[in-house]
Amino acid sequence: MTLFQSWVSSANSPSTAFPLNNLPYGVFSTKDKDPRCGVAIGDMIFDCLAAEEAGYIDLGDGIVFDVPFWNDVMEMGPNTWKQLRNQLMRLLSVQAAQQENLKTVLTPMAEAEMHLPFIIAEYTDFYAGRHHATNVGTMFRGAKNALPSNWLHIPIGYNGRASSIVVSGSDIRRPWGQIKGPNDTLPRFAPSMRFDIELEMGAIVGTNSDGPVTVDEADQMIFGYVLLNDWSARDIQAWEYQPLGPFQGKATATSISPWIVTKAALEPFRCQTPVREFELLDHLRDTGPMLYDIDLLVSLAPQGKGNSTIARTNYKEMYYSSAQQLAHHSTSGCPMTAGDLLGSGTISGPERHQRGALIELSWGGKNPITLDTGERRSFLEDGDEVTLSGAAHGDGFIIGFGDCTGTILPALTDPYNR
Ligand code: MN
């Protein structure tokens, strides 16, 4: 597949994140426009509500874009998803009719503020990257017990909080919590000093289910993907996590990138999960390539200046696909809902520079990394701006995700002083 040509000239650059091949979905506002659904094309945003009101888009159900979230379109199902993508492809193609009229529904991305693209119904985070699980497990429990005995058989996860999801660009306040360090005899209440990132992909469930679904059915239920940073307070997590898993250490915030990259746009980049030590049970078995070849990068800028790349990896490093995670999530009969967000788990590769969390990069703080500015980091410092970016690389085009950023604000002096 090569670059599809659009009449929006910035979309024809081989380096744009948003060529006609991509068409990701977001929610934007400007000085004059309330938040509304839009599609990224080059350096512009195509206003779905304006396009629908002008009769350019018609999903056969009256006006559907009069809400500032994509959940309603998700719930209309995969046939509608395909119909919308086809209409957008036709409208934005270099061969489109009425190009002069269509220009009136474009907004420069530079003038727009981005919002959460969908109402997060529920949020589940997994732990499905083998290198990450091995590294963290080694630090927490020793090399012999690094991978729990269930790890190679089921994608391990925990139910997170939908209320904690924020859009890229939101500041992240360093949390307080209960902490008991290895040298403390008793726990204390203090700001987290081991505040960390987790480089993940988020899969967005687009349809409802009420009972177990197969891996194939799960794949069909997924609407698209975002970048996801699961901010993690390691000192709070280490004390609280046994035996029920992460809780307050993961509840401060989770940032997502503002554009939902659809499964359709990622189709050319599907790839297989890795070779398995144990065959999975039938209901979790791979039935086709369900991971994606997406290059991922983490950068850190102290006080927002002097950006250093601190990790490079790829989504294909995951042991379980999102489809397998969703299938597993439903096995008990757990109803799944349009707007559910599934975090992949931290994505790390086998090499040190491929690790998607500071706890792995600095090996628990024992071996700090050095930034391009010469500063050293074991965990996040106040003022650090962290950016996740990701792109699938095609033949002369990119399917980009748009950045997922967040800046660390200092902990409050007294979190109960209101
Ligand atoms: Mn996580």
CSV table of C-alpha atoms and ligand atoms in Angstrom, one decimal:
chain,number,residue,atom,x,y,z
A,1,MET,CA,0.0,0.0,0.0
A,2,THR,CA,1.3,3.5,-0.8
A,3,LEU,CA,0.3,7.1,0.2
A,4,PHE,CA,-3.3,8.0,-0.8
A,5,GLN,CA,-3.4,11.5,-2.3
A,6,SER,CA,-5.7,14.1,-0.8
A,7,TRP,CA,-6.6,17.6,-1.9
A,8,VAL,CA,-5.5,18.7,1.6
A,9,SER,CA,-1.9,19.2,0.5
A,10,SER,CA,-0.3,18.8,3.9
A,11,ALA,CA,-1.7,15.3,4.0
A,12,ASN,CA,0.5,14.3,1.1
A,13,SER,CA,3.8,14.6,2.9
A,14,PRO,CA,5.5,11.3,3.5
A,15,SER,CA,6.3,12.5,7.0
A,16,THR,CA,2.8,13.6,8.1
A,17,ALA,CA,1.2,11.6,10.9
A,18,PHE,CA,-2.2,12.0,9.3
A,19,PRO,CA,-2.3,11.1,5.6
A,20,LEU,CA,-5.5,10.1,3.9
A,21,ASN,CA,-4.6,6.5,4.8
A,22,ASN,CA,-5.0,7.3,8.5
A,23,LEU,CA,-8.1,9.4,9.2
A,24,PRO,CA,-8.1,9.2,13.0
A,25,TYR,CA,-11.0,10.4,15.1
A,26,GLY,CA,-10.8,13.0,17.8
A,27,VAL,CA,-12.8,15.7,19.7
A,28,PHE,CA,-11.7,19.3,19.3
A,29,SER,CA,-12.8,22.8,20.1
A,30,THR,CA,-11.7,26.3,18.9
A,31,LYS,CA,-12.4,29.8,20.2
A,32,ASP,CA,-15.7,29.8,18.2
A,33,LYS,CA,-16.6,26.1,18.3
A,34,ASP,CA,-17.7,24.0,21.2
A,35,PRO,CA,-16.1,20.5,21.5
A,36,ARG,CA,-17.1,18.3,18.6
A,37,CYS,CA,-16.0,15.3,16.6
A,38,GLY,CA,-13.3,15.7,14.0
A,39,VAL,CA,-11.0,13.8,11.7
A,40,ALA,CA,-7.3,14.6,11.4
A,41,ILE,CA,-6.1,15.2,7.8
A,42,GLY,CA,-2.5,16.6,7.4
A,43,ASP,CA,-2.3,19.7,9.6
A,44,MET,CA,-6.1,20.2,9.4
A,45,ILE,CA,-9.2,18.9,11.2
A,46,PHE,CA,-12.3,17.9,9.3
A,47,ASP,CA,-15.3,19.0,11.3
A,48,CYS,CA,-17.7,16.0,11.3
A,49,LEU,CA,-20.7,18.0,12.6
A,50,ALA,CA,-20.4,20.7,10.1
A,51,ALA,CA,-19.9,18.1,7.3
A,52,GLU,CA,-23.0,16.2,8.4
A,53,GLU,CA,-25.1,19.4,8.7
A,54,ALA,CA,-24.0,20.3,5.1
A,55,GLY,CA,-25.0,16.9,3.9
A,56,TYR,CA,-21.4,15.7,3.0
A,57,ILE,CA,-21.6,12.9,5.6
A,58,ASP,CA,-24.7,10.7,6.0
A,59,LEU,CA,-24.7,7.6,8.3
A,60,GLY,CA,-28.4,7.0,7.6
A,61,ASP,CA,-29.6,7.9,11.1
A,62,GLY,CA,-30.1,11.6,11.0
A,63,ILE,CA,-27.6,13.9,12.8
A,64,VAL,CA,-25.3,11.7,14.9
A,65,PHE,CA,-22.4,14.1,15.4
A,66,ASP,CA,-24.2,16.6,17.6
A,67,VAL,CA,-22.3,15.2,20.7
A,68,PRO,CA,-18.7,15.7,21.7
A,69,PHE,CA,-17.6,12.1,21.8
A,70,TRP,CA,-17.3,9.1,19.5
A,71,ASN,CA,-19.3,6.5,21.6
A,72,ASP,CA,-22.5,6.9,19.5
A,73,VAL,CA,-20.7,6.2,16.3
A,74,MET,CA,-18.9,3.2,17.9
A,75,GLU,CA,-22.3,1.7,19.0
A,76,MET,CA,-23.6,1.9,15.5
A,77,GLY,CA,-21.3,-1.0,14.8
A,78,PRO,CA,-18.6,-2.1,12.3
A,79,ASN,CA,-20.8,-1.6,9.1
A,80,THR,CA,-21.2,2.1,10.1
A,81,TRP,CA,-17.5,2.4,10.9
A,82,LYS,CA,-16.7,1.1,7.4
A,83,GLN,CA,-19.4,3.4,5.8
A,84,LEU,CA,-18.0,6.5,7.6
A,85,ARG,CA,-14.4,5.7,6.6
A,86,ASN,CA,-15.5,5.2,2.9
A,87,GLN,CA,-17.3,8.5,2.9
A,88,LEU,CA,-14.3,10.3,4.5
A,89,MET,CA,-11.9,8.7,2.0
A,90,ARG,CA,-14.1,9.9,-0.9
A,91,LEU,CA,-14.6,13.4,0.5
A,92,LEU,CA,-10.9,14.0,1.2
A,93,SER,CA,-9.4,12.2,-1.8
A,94,VAL,CA,-7.7,14.3,-4.5
A,95,GLN,CA,-10.5,13.2,-6.8
A,96,ALA,CA,-13.3,14.6,-4.6
A,97,ALA,CA,-16.0,16.9,-6.0
A,98,GLN,CA,-16.9,20.2,-4.2
A,99,GLN,CA,-13.4,20.7,-2.8
A,100,GLU,CA,-13.9,24.5,-2.5
A,101,ASN,CA,-17.1,23.9,-0.4
A,102,LEU,CA,-15.4,21.2,1.7
A,103,LYS,CA,-12.6,23.6,2.7
A,104,THR,CA,-15.2,25.5,4.8
A,105,VAL,CA,-15.4,22.5,7.2
A,106,LEU,CA,-11.6,22.4,7.8
A,107,THR,CA,-10.0,23.9,10.9
A,108,PRO,CA,-6.2,24.3,11.3
A,109,MET,CA,-5.0,21.9,13.9
A,110,ALA,CA,-2.8,24.7,15.4
A,111,GLU,CA,-6.0,26.6,16.4
A,112,ALA,CA,-7.7,23.6,18.0
A,113,GLU,CA,-7.7,22.3,21.6
A,114,MET,CA,-8.1,18.6,21.9
A,115,HIS,CA,-10.4,16.8,24.4
A,116,LEU,CA,-10.9,13.2,25.4
A,117,PRO,CA,-12.2,11.6,22.2
A,118,PHE,CA,-14.7,9.3,23.9
A,119,ILE,CA,-16.5,8.8,27.2
A,120,ILE,CA,-14.5,6.1,28.9
A,121,ALA,CA,-17.0,3.5,30.0
A,122,GLU,CA,-14.6,1.5,32.1
A,123,TYR,CA,-10.8,1.0,32.2
A,124,THR,CA,-8.8,-2.1,32.5
A,125,ASP,CA,-5.0,-2.3,32.5
A,126,PHE,CA,-3.1,-5.4,31.6
A,127,TYR,CA,0.4,-6.6,32.2
A,128,ALA,CA,1.1,-8.4,29.0
A,129,GLY,CA,4.6,-7.4,27.9
A,130,ARG,CA,7.0,-10.3,28.7
A,131,HIS,CA,10.1,-8.2,29.0
A,132,HIS,CA,8.4,-5.7,31.3
A,133,ALA,CA,6.9,-8.4,33.5
A,134,THR,CA,10.2,-10.2,33.7
A,135,ASN,CA,12.2,-7.0,34.6
A,136,VAL,CA,9.7,-5.8,37.2
A,137,GLY,CA,9.1,-9.3,38.6
A,138,THR,CA,12.9,-9.7,39.0
A,139,MET,CA,13.1,-6.5,40.9
A,140,PHE,CA,10.1,-7.2,43.2
A,141,ARG,CA,10.5,-10.9,43.7
A,142,GLY,CA,13.9,-12.1,42.4
A,143,ALA,CA,14.8,-13.6,39.0
A,144,LYS,CA,13.6,-17.1,39.9
A,145,ASN,CA,10.0,-15.9,40.7
A,146,ALA,CA,9.9,-13.1,38.1
A,147,LEU,CA,7.0,-14.4,36.0
A,148,PRO,CA,4.1,-15.6,38.1
A,149,SER,CA,3.1,-19.2,37.2
A,150,ASN,CA,-0.1,-17.9,35.5
A,151,TRP,CA,1.6,-15.3,33.3
A,152,LEU,CA,2.2,-17.5,30.3
A,153,HIS,CA,-1.4,-18.8,30.3
A,154,ILE,CA,-3.6,-15.7,30.8
A,155,PRO,CA,-3.2,-12.0,30.2
A,156,ILE,CA,-3.1,-10.6,33.8
A,157,GLY,CA,-5.0,-7.4,34.4
A,158,TYR,CA,-6.7,-5.3,37.0
A,159,ASN,CA,-9.7,-3.1,36.9
A,160,GLY,CA,-8.6,0.6,36.8
A,161,ARG,CA,-10.7,3.7,37.1
A,162,ALA,CA,-12.3,5.4,34.1
A,163,SER,CA,-12.3,8.6,36.1
A,164,SER,CA,-8.5,8.7,36.1
A,165,ILE,CA,-8.2,8.9,32.3
A,166,VAL,CA,-7.0,12.3,31.0
A,167,VAL,CA,-6.2,13.6,27.5
A,168,SER,CA,-2.7,14.4,26.3
A,169,GLY,CA,-1.5,17.8,27.5
A,170,SER,CA,-3.1,17.5,31.0
A,171,ASP,CA,-0.7,18.2,33.8
A,172,ILE,CA,-0.1,15.4,36.2
A,173,ARG,CA,0.1,16.2,40.0
A,174,ARG,CA,2.7,14.1,41.9
A,175,PRO,CA,0.5,12.0,44.3
A,176,TRP,CA,0.7,11.5,48.0
A,177,GLY,CA,0.2,8.0,49.4
A,178,GLN,CA,1.1,5.4,52.0
A,179,ILE,CA,4.6,4.3,51.6
A,180,LYS,CA,6.8,1.8,53.4
A,181,GLY,CA,10.4,1.7,52.1
A,182,PRO,CA,12.7,-1.3,52.7
A,183,ASN,CA,14.4,0.5,55.6
A,184,ASP,CA,11.2,1.8,57.2
A,185,THR,CA,9.8,-0.1,60.2
A,186,LEU,CA,6.3,1.5,59.8
A,187,PRO,CA,4.5,3.0,56.8
A,188,ARG,CA,4.3,6.8,56.4
A,189,PHE,CA,2.1,9.2,54.4
A,190,ALA,CA,4.2,11.2,51.9
A,191,PRO,CA,4.5,12.4,48.3
A,192,SER,CA,5.6,9.6,45.9
A,193,MET,CA,9.4,9.8,45.3
A,194,ARG,CA,9.3,7.0,42.7
A,195,PHE,CA,6.8,8.4,40.3
A,196,ASP,CA,7.0,6.7,36.9
A,197,ILE,CA,5.7,6.3,33.4
A,198,GLU,CA,4.4,3.2,31.6
A,199,LEU,CA,4.5,3.2,27.8
A,200,GLU,CA,1.4,1.4,26.6
A,201,MET,CA,-1.2,1.1,23.8
A,202,GLY,CA,-4.9,1.5,24.7
A,203,ALA,CA,-7.5,-0.5,22.7
A,204,ILE,CA,-11.0,1.0,22.6
A,205,VAL,CA,-13.9,-1.5,22.6
A,206,GLY,CA,-16.5,-0.3,20.1
A,207,THR,CA,-19.4,-2.6,20.6
A,208,ASN,CA,-21.2,-4.3,23.5
A,209,SER,CA,-21.0,-7.9,24.5
A,210,ASP,CA,-22.9,-9.9,27.1
A,211,GLY,CA,-21.1,-13.1,27.6
A,212,PRO,CA,-17.9,-14.7,26.5
A,213,VAL,CA,-16.5,-13.8,23.1
A,214,THR,CA,-13.9,-15.5,21.0
A,215,VAL,CA,-10.6,-13.9,20.0
A,216,ASP,CA,-12.0,-13.3,16.5
A,217,GLU,CA,-15.1,-11.7,17.9
A,218,ALA,CA,-13.1,-9.6,20.2
A,219,ASP,CA,-10.9,-8.4,17.3
A,220,GLN,CA,-14.1,-7.3,15.5
A,221,MET,CA,-15.3,-5.4,18.6
A,222,ILE,CA,-12.2,-3.2,18.8
A,223,PHE,CA,-12.8,0.3,17.3
A,224,GLY,CA,-9.2,1.6,17.4
A,225,TYR,CA,-6.1,2.4,19.4
A,226,VAL,CA,-4.5,5.3,21.3
A,227,LEU,CA,-1.1,5.7,23.0
A,228,LEU,CA,-1.5,5.4,26.8
A,229,ASN,CA,0.8,6.5,29.6
A,230,ASP,CA,-0.1,4.7,32.9
A,231,TRP,CA,1.5,7.0,35.4
A,232,SER,CA,2.6,4.8,38.3
A,233,ALA,CA,3.8,5.6,41.8
A,234,ARG,CA,6.2,2.7,42.4
A,235,ASP,CA,6.7,3.3,46.1
A,236,ILE,CA,2.9,3.3,46.8
A,237,GLN,CA,2.4,0.3,44.5
A,238,ALA,CA,5.2,-1.8,46.1
A,239,TRP,CA,3.5,-1.5,49.5
A,240,GLU,CA,-0.1,-1.9,48.5
A,241,TYR,CA,-0.1,-4.5,45.6
A,242,GLN,CA,-0.2,-7.8,47.5
A,243,PRO,CA,-2.5,-9.7,47.2
A,244,LEU,CA,-5.1,-7.8,45.1
A,245,GLY,CA,-2.8,-5.9,42.7
A,246,PRO,CA,-2.3,-2.2,42.0
A,247,PHE,CA,-4.7,0.3,43.5
A,248,GLN,CA,-3.8,3.9,44.5
A,249,GLY,CA,-0.3,3.6,42.9
A,250,LYS,CA,-2.1,3.6,39.5
A,251,ALA,CA,-5.1,5.9,40.3
A,252,THR,CA,-3.6,9.4,40.0
A,253,ALA,CA,-4.0,9.7,36.2
A,254,THR,CA,-3.6,7.8,32.9
A,255,SER,CA,-3.0,9.9,29.8
A,256,ILE,CA,-4.1,9.0,26.3
A,257,SER,CA,-3.3,10.5,22.9
A,258,PRO,CA,-6.2,12.6,21.5
A,259,TRP,CA,-6.7,10.7,18.2
A,260,ILE,CA,-8.3,7.3,17.9
A,261,VAL,CA,-6.4,5.5,15.1
A,262,THR,CA,-8.9,3.0,13.7
A,263,LYS,CA,-8.3,-0.7,13.2
A,264,ALA,CA,-8.9,-0.1,9.5
A,265,ALA,CA,-6.0,2.3,9.2
A,266,LEU,CA,-3.7,-0.2,11.0
A,267,GLU,CA,-4.8,-3.2,8.9
A,268,PRO,CA,-1.6,-3.3,6.7
A,269,PHE,CA,0.6,-3.5,9.8
A,270,ARG,CA,-0.8,-6.6,11.5
A,271,CYS,CA,1.7,-9.0,12.8
A,272,GLN,CA,1.8,-12.2,14.9
A,273,THR,CA,2.3,-12.5,18.6
A,274,PRO,CA,5.7,-14.1,19.6
A,275,VAL,CA,6.4,-17.8,19.8
A,276,ARG,CA,4.9,-19.4,22.9
A,277,GLU,CA,6.4,-21.7,25.5
A,278,PHE,CA,3.0,-23.1,26.3
A,279,GLU,CA,0.1,-23.4,23.9
A,280,LEU,CA,-2.7,-21.2,25.0
A,281,LEU,CA,-6.0,-22.8,25.9
A,282,ASP,CA,-8.4,-22.9,22.9
A,283,HIS,CA,-10.4,-19.8,23.9
A,284,LEU,CA,-7.3,-17.6,23.9
A,285,ARG,CA,-5.4,-19.1,21.0
A,286,ASP,CA,-4.2,-16.9,18.2
A,287,THR,CA,-6.4,-17.1,15.1
A,288,GLY,CA,-4.4,-14.7,13.0
A,289,PRO,CA,-2.1,-11.7,13.2
A,290,MET,CA,-3.6,-9.4,15.9
A,291,LEU,CA,-0.6,-7.3,17.0
A,292,TYR,CA,0.6,-4.4,15.0
A,293,ASP,CA,4.0,-3.2,13.9
A,294,ILE,CA,4.0,0.2,15.5
A,295,ASP,CA,7.3,2.0,16.4
A,296,LEU,CA,7.0,3.7,19.8
A,297,LEU,CA,9.2,6.3,21.4
A,298,VAL,CA,9.4,7.9,24.9
A,299,SER,CA,11.0,11.3,25.4
A,300,LEU,CA,11.6,13.4,28.5
A,301,ALA,CA,12.2,17.1,28.7
A,302,PRO,CA,13.2,18.6,32.2
A,303,GLN,CA,11.1,21.8,32.7
A,304,GLY,CA,9.9,21.2,29.1
A,305,LYS,CA,13.4,21.9,27.6
A,306,GLY,CA,16.1,19.8,26.0
A,307,ASN,CA,14.1,16.8,24.9
A,308,SER,CA,15.9,13.4,25.2
A,309,THR,CA,14.7,10.1,23.8
A,310,ILE,CA,14.8,7.7,26.7
A,311,ALA,CA,13.2,4.6,25.1
A,312,ARG,CA,12.4,3.1,21.7
A,313,THR,CA,10.4,-0.1,21.2
A,314,ASN,CA,7.5,-1.6,19.2
A,315,TYR,CA,4.0,-2.7,20.0
A,316,LYS,CA,4.8,-6.1,18.4
A,317,GLU,CA,6.9,-7.0,21.5
A,318,MET,CA,3.6,-7.8,23.4
A,319,TYR,CA,2.9,-11.4,24.4
A,320,TYR,CA,-0.9,-11.0,24.2
A,321,SER,CA,-2.9,-9.0,21.7
A,322,SER,CA,-5.7,-6.7,22.7
A,323,ALA,CA,-8.1,-9.1,21.1
A,324,GLN,CA,-6.8,-11.9,23.4
A,325,GLN,CA,-7.1,-9.5,26.4
A,326,LEU,CA,-10.7,-8.6,25.5
A,327,ALA,CA,-11.6,-12.3,24.9
A,328,HIS,CA,-10.1,-13.2,28.3
A,329,HIS,CA,-11.9,-10.2,30.0
A,330,SER,CA,-15.2,-11.7,28.8
A,331,THR,CA,-14.7,-15.3,29.8
A,332,SER,CA,-16.6,-15.0,33.1
A,333,GLY,CA,-19.5,-13.4,31.4
A,334,CYS,CA,-18.3,-9.9,32.3
A,335,PRO,CA,-20.3,-7.5,30.0
A,336,MET,CA,-18.1,-5.3,27.9
A,337,THR,CA,-19.2,-2.0,26.7
A,338,ALA,CA,-18.6,0.5,23.8
A,339,GLY,CA,-16.1,3.0,25.3
A,340,ASP,CA,-14.2,0.5,27.4
A,341,LEU,CA,-10.5,1.2,27.4
A,342,LEU,CA,-8.0,-1.7,27.7
A,343,GLY,CA,-4.4,-0.8,28.5
A,344,SER,CA,-1.9,-3.2,26.9
A,345,GLY,CA,0.6,-3.3,29.7
A,346,THR,CA,4.0,-1.7,29.5
A,347,ILE,CA,5.7,-2.4,26.2
A,348,SER,CA,9.4,-3.1,26.6
A,349,GLY,CA,11.9,-4.8,24.2
A,350,PRO,CA,14.8,-7.1,25.2
A,351,GLU,CA,17.4,-4.3,25.2
A,352,ARG,CA,17.9,-1.7,27.9
A,353,HIS,CA,17.1,1.3,25.6
A,354,GLN,CA,13.8,-0.5,24.7
A,355,ARG,CA,12.3,-0.4,28.2
A,356,GLY,CA,9.0,1.4,28.5
A,357,ALA,CA,9.2,2.5,32.2
A,358,LEU,CA,11.8,4.3,34.3
A,359,ILE,CA,11.8,1.6,36.9
A,360,GLU,CA,13.2,-0.8,34.2
A,361,LEU,CA,15.5,1.8,32.5
A,362,SER,CA,17.1,2.8,35.9
A,363,TRP,CA,16.7,-0.8,37.3
A,364,GLY,CA,14.8,0.4,40.3
A,365,GLY,CA,16.9,3.5,40.7
A,366,LYS,CA,20.2,1.6,41.0
A,367,ASN,CA,21.4,2.6,37.6
A,368,PRO,CA,20.0,6.1,36.6
A,369,ILE,CA,19.8,7.0,33.0
A,370,THR,CA,21.6,10.1,31.7
A,371,LEU,CA,19.6,12.6,29.6
A,372,ASP,CA,21.1,14.5,26.6
A,373,THR,CA,21.2,17.6,28.9
A,374,GLY,CA,23.6,15.7,31.2
A,375,GLU,CA,21.0,15.4,34.0
A,376,ARG,CA,20.3,11.9,35.5
A,377,ARG,CA,17.0,10.3,36.1
A,378,SER,CA,15.9,7.3,38.2
A,379,PHE,CA,12.2,8.5,38.4
A,380,LEU,CA,10.3,11.6,37.4
A,381,GLU,CA,11.3,15.0,38.8
A,382,ASP,CA,8.9,17.9,39.1
A,383,GLY,CA,8.7,19.8,35.8
A,384,ASP,CA,9.5,16.8,33.7
A,385,GLU,CA,7.5,16.7,30.5
A,386,VAL,CA,7.1,13.2,29.1
A,387,THR,CA,6.0,12.5,25.6
A,388,LEU,CA,5.0,9.2,24.1
A,389,SER,CA,4.8,9.0,20.3
A,390,GLY,CA,4.1,6.2,17.9
A,391,ALA,CA,3.8,5.5,14.2
A,392,ALA,CA,3.4,2.6,11.8
A,393,HIS,CA,5.7,3.0,8.8
A,394,GLY,CA,4.3,2.1,5.4
A,395,ASP,CA,5.8,2.5,1.9
A,396,GLY,CA,6.1,6.3,1.7
A,397,PHE,CA,3.6,7.1,4.4
A,398,ILE,CA,3.1,7.0,8.1
A,399,ILE,CA,0.1,6.1,10.3
A,400,GLY,CA,0.9,8.4,13.2
A,401,PHE,CA,-0.8,8.6,16.6
A,402,GLY,CA,-0.1,12.2,17.6
A,403,ASP,CA,1.8,12.8,20.9
A,404,CYS,CA,0.7,11.8,24.4
A,405,THR,CA,2.3,14.3,26.7
A,406,GLY,CA,2.1,15.2,30.4
A,407,THR,CA,4.1,17.5,32.7
A,408,ILE,CA,4.7,16.6,36.4
A,409,LEU,CA,3.5,19.2,38.9
A,410,PRO,CA,5.0,19.2,42.4
A,411,ALA,CA,3.0,17.4,45.1
A,412,LEU,CA,0.7,19.7,47.1
A,413,THR,CA,2.2,20.8,50.4
A,414,ASP,CA,-0.8,19.3,52.3
A,415,PRO,CA,-3.3,17.4,50.2
A,416,TYR,CA,-6.0,17.8,52.9
A,417,ASN,CA,-5.7,21.5,53.2
A,418,ARG,CA,-8.8,22.5,51.2
B,1,MN,MN,0.1,-0.3,33.3
